[in-house]
PDB file of C-alpha atoms in Angstrom:
ATOM      1  CA  MET A   1     -37.719  77.736  46.972  1.00 31.00           C
ATOM      2  CA  LYS A   2     -39.048  78.802  43.505  1.00 39.00           C
ATOM      3  CA  SER A   3     -37.835  82.218  42.676  1.00 40.00           C
ATOM      4  CA  ASP A   4     -41.189  84.891  41.527  1.00 46.00           C
ATOM      5  CA  ASN A   5     -38.518  86.512  39.477  1.00 58.00           C
ATOM      6  CA  ARG A   6     -37.143  83.586  37.041  1.00 80.00           C
ATOM      7  CA  LEU A   7     -40.087  83.242  35.262  1.00 94.00           C
ATOM      8  CA  ARG A   8     -43.370  84.875  35.083  1.00 95.00           C
ATOM      9  CA  ARG A   9     -46.073  82.960  33.655  1.00 96.00           C
ATOM     10  CA  GLU A  10     -46.410  85.369  31.027  1.00 97.00           C
ATOM     11  CA  ASP A  11     -43.201  83.907  29.814  1.00 98.00           C
ATOM     12  CA  LEU A  12     -44.916  81.183  29.371  1.00 98.00           C
ATOM     13  CA  LEU A  13     -47.863  82.273  26.552  1.00 98.00           C
ATOM     14  CA  LEU A  14     -46.536  80.347  23.406  1.00 98.00           C
ATOM     15  CA  TYR A  15     -43.729  78.455  23.504  1.00 98.00           C
ATOM     16  CA  GLY A  16     -41.526  77.362  20.748  1.00 98.00           C
ATOM     17  CA  VAL A  17     -39.672  73.827  20.356  1.00 98.00           C
ATOM     18  CA  THR A  18     -37.818  74.334  17.786  1.00 98.00           C
ATOM     19  CA  ASP A  19     -37.523  71.351  14.945  1.00 95.00           C
ATOM     20  CA  ARG A  20     -35.385  71.047  12.330  1.00 94.00           C
ATOM     21  CA  SER A  21     -37.608  69.221   9.670  1.00 93.00           C
ATOM     22  CA  TRP A  22     -39.311  72.163   7.995  1.00 95.00           C
ATOM     23  CA  LEU A  23     -35.299  73.923   7.749  1.00 94.00           C
ATOM     24  CA  GLY A  24     -35.245  74.086   4.238  1.00 90.00           C
ATOM     25  CA  ASP A  25     -33.134  76.680   2.697  1.00 92.00           C
ATOM     26  CA  GLU A  26     -33.372  78.757   5.969  1.00 94.00           C
ATOM     27  CA  THR A  27     -30.863  77.738   9.003  1.00 96.00           C
ATOM     28  CA  LEU A  28     -33.035  77.364  12.366  1.00 97.00           C
ATOM     29  CA  TYR A  29     -31.288  80.712  13.953  1.00 98.00           C
ATOM     30  CA  ASP A  30     -33.537  82.209  10.462  1.00 97.00           C
ATOM     31  CA  GLN A  31     -36.566  80.246  11.711  1.00 98.00           C
ATOM     32  CA  VAL A  32     -36.976  81.016  15.304  1.00 98.00           C
ATOM     33  CA  GLU A  33     -36.448  84.670  14.715  1.00 98.00           C
ATOM     34  CA  ARG A  34     -39.087  84.751  12.901  1.00 98.00           C
ATOM     35  CA  ALA A  35     -40.981  83.306  15.074  1.00 98.00           C
ATOM     36  CA  LEU A  36     -39.532  85.966  18.353  1.00 98.00           C
ATOM     37  CA  LYS A  37     -40.060  89.104  15.664  1.00 98.00           C
ATOM     38  CA  GLY A  38     -44.104  86.946  15.890  1.00 98.00           C
ATOM     39  CA  GLY A  39     -43.986  87.021  19.027  1.00 98.00           C
ATOM     40  CA  ALA A  40     -42.865  84.016  21.158  1.00 98.00           C
ATOM     41  CA  THR A  41     -41.948  84.514  24.141  1.00 98.00           C
ATOM     42  CA  PHE A  42     -40.528  81.282  24.872  1.00 98.00           C
ATOM     43  CA  ILE A  43     -38.110  79.292  23.000  1.00 98.00           C
ATOM     44  CA  GLN A  44     -36.829  75.442  23.574  1.00 98.00           C
ATOM     45  CA  LEU A  45     -33.728  73.929  21.247  1.00 98.00           C
ATOM     46  CA  ARG A  46     -34.703  70.962  20.567  1.00 97.00           C
ATOM     47  CA  GLU A  47     -31.945  68.636  18.600  1.00 93.00           C
ATOM     48  CA  LYS A  48     -31.806  64.663  18.223  1.00 87.00           C
ATOM     49  CA  GLU A  49     -29.062  63.842  16.678  1.00 87.00           C
ATOM     50  CA  LEU A  50     -27.101  66.808  16.305  1.00 92.00           C
ATOM     51  CA  ASP A  51     -23.652  65.939  17.847  1.00 93.00           C
ATOM     52  CA  GLU A  52     -22.464  66.920  20.587  1.00 93.00           C
ATOM     53  CA  GLU A  53     -19.709  69.715  18.972  1.00 95.00           C
ATOM     54  CA  ALA A  54     -23.052  71.254  16.528  1.00 96.00           C
ATOM     55  CA  PHE A  55     -25.828  71.505  19.362  1.00 96.00           C
ATOM     56  CA  PHE A  56     -23.205  73.293  21.979  1.00 97.00           C
ATOM     57  CA  ALA A  57     -22.194  75.963  18.805  1.00 97.00           C
ATOM     58  CA  GLU A  58     -26.514  75.884  17.635  1.00 97.00           C
ATOM     59  CA  ALA A  59     -27.303  76.167  21.434  1.00 98.00           C
ATOM     60  CA  LYS A  60     -24.750  79.249  21.696  1.00 98.00           C
ATOM     61  CA  GLU A  61     -25.415  81.197  18.752  1.00 98.00           C
ATOM     62  CA  ILE A  62     -29.797  80.695  19.612  1.00 98.00           C
ATOM     63  CA  GLN A  63     -29.458  82.278  22.600  1.00 98.00           C
ATOM     64  CA  LYS A  64     -27.228  85.376  21.783  1.00 98.00           C
ATOM     65  CA  LEU A  65     -30.686  85.442  20.163  1.00 98.00           C
ATOM     66  CA  CYS A  66     -33.498  84.620  22.360  1.00 98.00           C
ATOM     67  CA  ALA A  67     -31.432  87.304  24.922  1.00 98.00           C
ATOM     68  CA  ARG A  68     -31.722  89.916  22.272  1.00 98.00           C
ATOM     69  CA  TYR A  69     -35.133  89.551  22.625  1.00 98.00           C
ATOM     70  CA  ARG A  70     -35.426  89.524  26.171  1.00 98.00           C
ATOM     71  CA  VAL A  71     -36.885  85.464  25.637  1.00 98.00           C
ATOM     72  CA  PRO A  72     -35.931  82.156  28.109  1.00 98.00           C
ATOM     73  CA  PHE A  73     -34.378  80.109  26.469  1.00 98.00           C
ATOM     74  CA  VAL A  74     -33.736  76.097  27.578  1.00 98.00           C
ATOM     75  CA  ILE A  75     -32.687  72.811  25.761  1.00 98.00           C
ATOM     76  CA  ASN A  76     -34.880  70.087  25.981  1.00 97.00           C
ATOM     77  CA  ASP A  77     -32.743  67.715  27.921  1.00 95.00           C
ATOM     78  CA  ASN A  78     -29.691  68.066  27.203  1.00 95.00           C
ATOM     79  CA  VAL A  79     -28.235  69.345  31.550  1.00 97.00           C
ATOM     80  CA  GLU A  80     -24.437  69.217  30.363  1.00 96.00           C
ATOM     81  CA  ILE A  81     -24.391  71.482  27.502  1.00 96.00           C
ATOM     82  CA  ALA A  82     -27.563  73.754  29.507  1.00 97.00           C
ATOM     83  CA  ALA A  83     -24.855  74.295  32.318  1.00 97.00           C
ATOM     84  CA  LYS A  84     -21.724  74.766  30.047  1.00 97.00           C
ATOM     85  CA  ILE A  85     -23.824  77.519  28.391  1.00 97.00           C
ATOM     86  CA  ASN A  86     -25.214  78.888  31.066  1.00 97.00           C
ATOM     87  CA  ALA A  87     -29.058  78.215  29.485  1.00 98.00           C
ATOM     88  CA  ASP A  88     -31.781  80.345  31.345  1.00 98.00           C
ATOM     89  CA  GLY A  89     -32.567  76.394  31.819  1.00 98.00           C
ATOM     90  CA  VAL A  90     -33.430  72.680  30.945  1.00 98.00           C
ATOM     91  CA  HIS A  91     -36.931  70.226  29.991  1.00 98.00           C
ATOM     92  CA  VAL A  92     -36.708  66.913  30.959  1.00 97.00           C
ATOM     93  CA  GLY A  93     -39.465  64.318  29.907  1.00 95.00           C
ATOM     94  CA  GLN A  94     -40.403  61.502  32.447  1.00 92.00           C
ATOM     95  CA  SER A  95     -37.945  59.779  31.226  1.00 90.00           C
ATOM     96  CA  ASP A  96     -34.848  62.370  31.156  1.00 90.00           C
ATOM     97  CA  MET A  97     -33.291  63.021  34.597  1.00 91.00           C
ATOM     98  CA  GLU A  98     -34.970  63.440  37.452  1.00 92.00           C
ATOM     99  CA  ALA A  99     -35.904  67.154  38.358  1.00 94.00           C
ATOM    100  CA  GLY A 100     -33.962  67.264  41.232  1.00 94.00           C
ATOM    101  CA  ASP A 101     -31.430  65.800  40.536  1.00 96.00           C
ATOM    102  CA  VAL A 102     -31.577  68.684  37.383  1.00 96.00           C
ATOM    103  CA  ARG A 103     -32.393  71.497  40.144  1.00 95.00           C
ATOM    104  CA  LYS A 104     -28.741  70.097  42.508  1.00 95.00           C
ATOM    105  CA  ALA A 105     -27.420  70.037  38.933  1.00 95.00           C
ATOM    106  CA  LEU A 106     -28.409  73.329  37.694  1.00 96.00           C
ATOM    107  CA  GLY A 107     -29.184  75.521  40.543  1.00 94.00           C
ATOM    108  CA  PRO A 108     -31.128  77.587  42.428  1.00 94.00           C
ATOM    109  CA  ASP A 109     -31.470  80.079  39.477  1.00 95.00           C
ATOM    110  CA  LYS A 110     -32.686  78.523  36.610  1.00 97.00           C
ATOM    111  CA  ILE A 111     -35.211  77.045  34.904  1.00 98.00           C
ATOM    112  CA  ILE A 112     -36.467  73.637  35.552  1.00 98.00           C
ATOM    113  CA  GLY A 113     -40.194  72.153  32.909  1.00 98.00           C
ATOM    114  CA  VAL A 114     -41.463  69.455  33.312  1.00 98.00           C
ATOM    115  CA  SER A 115     -43.440  66.561  30.727  1.00 97.00           C
ATOM    116  CA  ALA A 116     -46.333  65.186  32.487  1.00 97.00           C
ATOM    117  CA  GLN A 117     -49.705  63.076  32.126  1.00 97.00           C
ATOM    118  CA  THR A 118     -50.952  62.255  34.859  1.00 97.00           C
ATOM    119  CA  VAL A 119     -51.564  64.242  38.145  1.00 98.00           C
ATOM    120  CA  GLU A 120     -48.912  62.017  40.255  1.00 97.00           C
ATOM    121  CA  GLN A 121     -46.977  62.960  37.616  1.00 97.00           C
ATOM    122  CA  ALA A 122     -47.627  66.951  37.818  1.00 98.00           C
ATOM    123  CA  LEU A 123     -47.141  67.128  41.573  1.00 98.00           C
ATOM    124  CA  LYS A 124     -44.046  65.217  42.020  1.00 97.00           C
ATOM    125  CA  ALA A 125     -42.355  67.791  40.118  1.00 97.00           C
ATOM    126  CA  ARG A 126     -43.266  70.400  41.741  1.00 97.00           C
ATOM    127  CA  GLU A 127     -42.617  68.976  44.743  1.00 97.00           C
ATOM    128  CA  ARG A 128     -39.152  68.157  43.347  1.00 95.00           C
ATOM    129  CA  GLY A 129     -38.605  71.398  42.986  1.00 95.00           C
ATOM    130  CA  ALA A 130     -40.778  71.995  37.983  1.00 97.00           C
ATOM    131  CA  ASP A 131     -41.068  75.671  37.833  1.00 97.00           C
ATOM    132  CA  TYR A 132     -43.229  75.049  34.916  1.00 98.00           C
ATOM    133  CA  LEU A 133     -45.143  71.647  33.336  1.00 98.00           C
ATOM    134  CA  GLY A 134     -45.745  70.405  29.995  1.00 98.00           C
ATOM    135  CA  VAL A 135     -48.741  68.235  29.245  1.00 98.00           C
ATOM    136  CA  GLY A 136     -49.182  67.202  26.823  1.00 97.00           C
ATOM    137  CA  ALA A 137     -50.457  64.684  23.941  1.00 96.00           C
ATOM    138  CA  VAL A 138     -53.894  67.501  24.265  1.00 97.00           C
ATOM    139  CA  PHE A 139     -54.418  66.510  20.725  1.00 96.00           C
ATOM    140  CA  PRO A 140     -52.572  63.549  18.246  1.00 91.00           C
ATOM    141  CA  THR A 141     -49.783  64.494  16.848  1.00 81.00           C
ATOM    142  CA  GLY A 142     -47.029  64.103  14.273  1.00 73.00           C
ATOM    143  CA  SER A 143     -44.069  65.634  15.921  1.00 66.00           C
ATOM    144  CA  LYS A 144     -44.078  63.326  18.381  1.00 65.00           C
ATOM    145  CA  ALA A 145     -44.222  59.369  17.349  1.00 62.00           C
ATOM    146  CA  ASP A 146     -44.436  58.202  21.122  1.00 63.00           C
ATOM    147  CA  ALA A 147     -47.090  61.154  22.386  1.00 69.00           C
ATOM    148  CA  THR A 148     -49.148  59.821  25.030  1.00 77.00           C
ATOM    149  CA  GLU A 149     -52.552  61.993  24.707  1.00 89.00           C
ATOM    150  CA  VAL A 150     -53.466  63.532  27.549  1.00 95.00           C
ATOM    151  CA  GLY A 151     -58.000  64.078  27.356  1.00 94.00           C
ATOM    152  CA  ARG A 152     -59.544  68.043  28.519  1.00 96.00           C
ATOM    153  CA  ASP A 153     -59.689  66.673  32.421  1.00 97.00           C
ATOM    154  CA  THR A 154     -57.288  65.841  33.451  1.00 97.00           C
ATOM    155  CA  LEU A 155     -55.203  68.760  31.487  1.00 98.00           C
ATOM    156  CA  LYS A 156     -57.346  70.991  33.414  1.00 98.00           C
ATOM    157  CA  ALA A 157     -57.228  68.662  36.689  1.00 98.00           C
ATOM    158  CA  ILE A 158     -53.389  68.609  36.647  1.00 98.00           C
ATOM    159  CA  CYS A 159     -53.622  72.979  35.969  1.00 98.00           C
ATOM    160  CA  GLU A 160     -55.844  72.502  38.805  1.00 97.00           C
ATOM    161  CA  ALA A 161     -53.645  70.113  41.123  1.00 98.00           C
ATOM    162  CA  VAL A 162     -49.930  72.855  41.042  1.00 98.00           C
ATOM    163  CA  ASP A 163     -49.895  76.511  41.850  1.00 97.00           C
ATOM    164  CA  ILE A 164     -46.911  76.050  39.120  1.00 98.00           C
ATOM    165  CA  PRO A 165     -48.102  77.503  35.682  1.00 98.00           C
ATOM    166  CA  VAL A 166     -48.908  74.444  33.306  1.00 98.00           C
ATOM    167  CA  VAL A 167     -48.142  74.369  29.629  1.00 98.00           C
ATOM    168  CA  ALA A 168     -50.167  72.554  26.504  1.00 98.00           C
ATOM    169  CA  ILE A 169     -48.534  70.961  24.443  1.00 97.00           C
ATOM    170  CA  GLY A 170     -49.326  68.275  21.682  1.00 97.00           C
ATOM    171  CA  GLY A 171     -50.956  68.737  18.438  1.00 96.00           C
ATOM    172  CA  ILE A 172     -52.339  72.720  18.947  1.00 98.00           C
ATOM    173  CA  THR A 173     -53.106  74.328  16.358  1.00 97.00           C
ATOM    174  CA  THR A 174     -54.377  77.928  15.237  1.00 97.00           C
ATOM    175  CA  ASP A 175     -58.306  75.972  14.033  1.00 97.00           C
ATOM    176  CA  ASN A 176     -57.770  73.830  17.661  1.00 97.00           C
ATOM    177  CA  VAL A 177     -56.198  75.657  19.810  1.00 97.00           C
ATOM    178  CA  SER A 178     -59.379  77.679  21.555  1.00 96.00           C
ATOM    179  CA  GLU A 179     -60.303  73.738  22.277  1.00 97.00           C
ATOM    180  CA  LEU A 180     -58.113  74.206  25.336  1.00 98.00           C
ATOM    181  CA  ALA A 181     -59.937  78.076  27.794  1.00 97.00           C
ATOM    182  CA  GLY A 182     -61.728  76.813  30.389  1.00 97.00           C
ATOM    183  CA  THR A 183     -58.073  73.674  31.085  1.00 97.00           C
ATOM    184  CA  GLY A 184     -56.209  76.916  33.301  1.00 97.00           C
ATOM    185  CA  ILE A 185     -53.620  76.704  31.084  1.00 98.00           C
ATOM    186  CA  CYS A 186     -51.153  79.560  31.181  1.00 98.00           C
ATOM    187  CA  GLY A 187     -50.131  78.845  27.236  1.00 98.00           C
ATOM    188  CA  ILE A 188     -49.544  76.976  24.465  1.00 98.00           C
ATOM    189  CA  ALA A 189     -46.185  75.280  23.232  1.00 98.00           C
ATOM    190  CA  VAL A 190     -46.374  74.279  19.541  1.00 98.00           C
ATOM    191  CA  ILE A 191     -43.786  72.409  17.113  1.00 97.00           C
ATOM    192  CA  SER A 192     -45.194  72.364  13.893  1.00 97.00           C
ATOM    193  CA  ALA A 193     -47.968  75.378  14.061  1.00 98.00           C
ATOM    194  CA  LEU A 194     -45.290  77.710  14.101  1.00 97.00           C
ATOM    195  CA  PHE A 195     -41.449  75.883  12.188  1.00 97.00           C
ATOM    196  CA  ALA A 196     -43.939  74.334   9.875  1.00 97.00           C
ATOM    197  CA  GLN A 197     -45.774  77.325   8.340  1.00 97.00           C
ATOM    198  CA  LYS A 198     -44.333  78.933   5.369  1.00 96.00           C
ATOM    199  CA  ASP A 199     -45.339  82.572   7.226  1.00 98.00           C
ATOM    200  CA  ILE A 200     -43.708  81.853  10.266  1.00 98.00           C
ATOM    201  CA  GLU A 201     -43.567  85.286  11.920  1.00 98.00           C
ATOM    202  CA  ALA A 202     -47.610  85.650  10.851  1.00 98.00           C
ATOM    203  CA  ALA A 203     -48.644  81.984  12.020  1.00 98.00           C
ATOM    204  CA  ALA A 204     -47.470  83.157  15.094  1.00 98.00           C
ATOM    205  CA  ARG A 205     -48.862  86.487  15.578  1.00 98.00           C
ATOM    206  CA  GLU A 206     -51.960  84.581  15.279  1.00 98.00           C
ATOM    207  CA  LEU A 207     -51.451  81.987  17.636  1.00 98.00           C
ATOM    208  CA  LYS A 208     -50.385  84.392  20.318  1.00 98.00           C
ATOM    209  CA  ARG A 209     -53.578  86.398  20.162  1.00 98.00           C
ATOM    210  CA  ARG A 210     -56.052  83.525  20.107  1.00 98.00           C
ATOM    211  CA  THR A 211     -53.709  82.070  23.684  1.00 98.00           C
ATOM    212  CA  GLU A 212     -54.221  85.423  25.257  1.00 98.00           C
ATOM    213  CA  ALA A 213     -57.639  85.201  24.758  1.00 97.00           C
ATOM    214  CA  ILE A 214     -57.946  82.278  25.684  1.00 97.00           C
ATOM    215  CA  VAL A 215     -55.759  82.970  29.597  1.00 97.00           C
ATOM    216  CA  LYS A 216     -57.831  86.216  29.749  1.00 96.00           C
ATOM    217  CA  GLN A 217     -60.914  83.906  29.520  1.00 94.00           C
ATOM    218  CA  ASP A 218     -59.986  81.767  32.566  1.00 93.00           C
ATOM    219  CA  ARG A 219     -58.781  84.242  34.690  1.00 92.00           C
ATOM    220  CA  ALA A 220     -61.737  86.422  34.431  1.00 93.00           C
ATOM    221  CA  ASP A 221     -63.948  83.062  34.760  1.00 90.00           C
ATOM    222  CA  ALA A 222     -61.852  82.568  37.743  1.00 88.00           C
ATOM    223  CA  ALA A 223     -62.308  85.789  39.083  1.00 87.00           C
ATOM    224  CA  ARG A 224     -65.827  85.422  39.234  1.00 85.00           C
ATOM    225  CA  GLY A 225     -65.843  82.227  40.904  1.00 81.00           C
ATOM    226  CA  ALA A 226     -63.808  83.041  43.463  1.00 73.00           C
ATOM    227  CA  LEU A 227     -66.264  86.508  44.362  1.00 63.00           C
TER     228      LEU A 227
END
């Protein structure tokens, strides 16, 4: 069973996924800290190019930073490194280790996120022990070349089908995030909308403000509908 204190829905309001593409003269540590200062509520370390030793060292560094800001920190895909550094959890895709196996590897107290594009995938992930779902791409995105677009109706259907938090991901910006109103998401996961921006802190602050407004409105609408 999922521990209620392992992950709160509000932890997923503004979920930052790292990307080294826009580092320039900065370090990833610097960029993640600016996102945290702006209000990022969750951080996923996503590395596709680093060797294991460099990945491990970087993960330890970012983990300490997130702990300082009291923000959950998970590793993308790499269950072994997540276990080694005792990260808060891991996020896996449909082609990665299955959620039930991740749970066996990491234990009952870790956060497990799973990517889903269909209601069937979402229900299966929930059944196998996922704590939250990342659903997308909800808009066209250049961050993941193989991303499959998920329509608004499917996103809403997934939110209605599961009792765990759902985060929208893929192509989300300050300009289009309001289009996700009424879907039932508890937050957004962003890459370029944070880390490709000149002022990461300001971008985080604005994304969080707009997403918070959407989530609050959806909750209010849901409460009225239940009366």
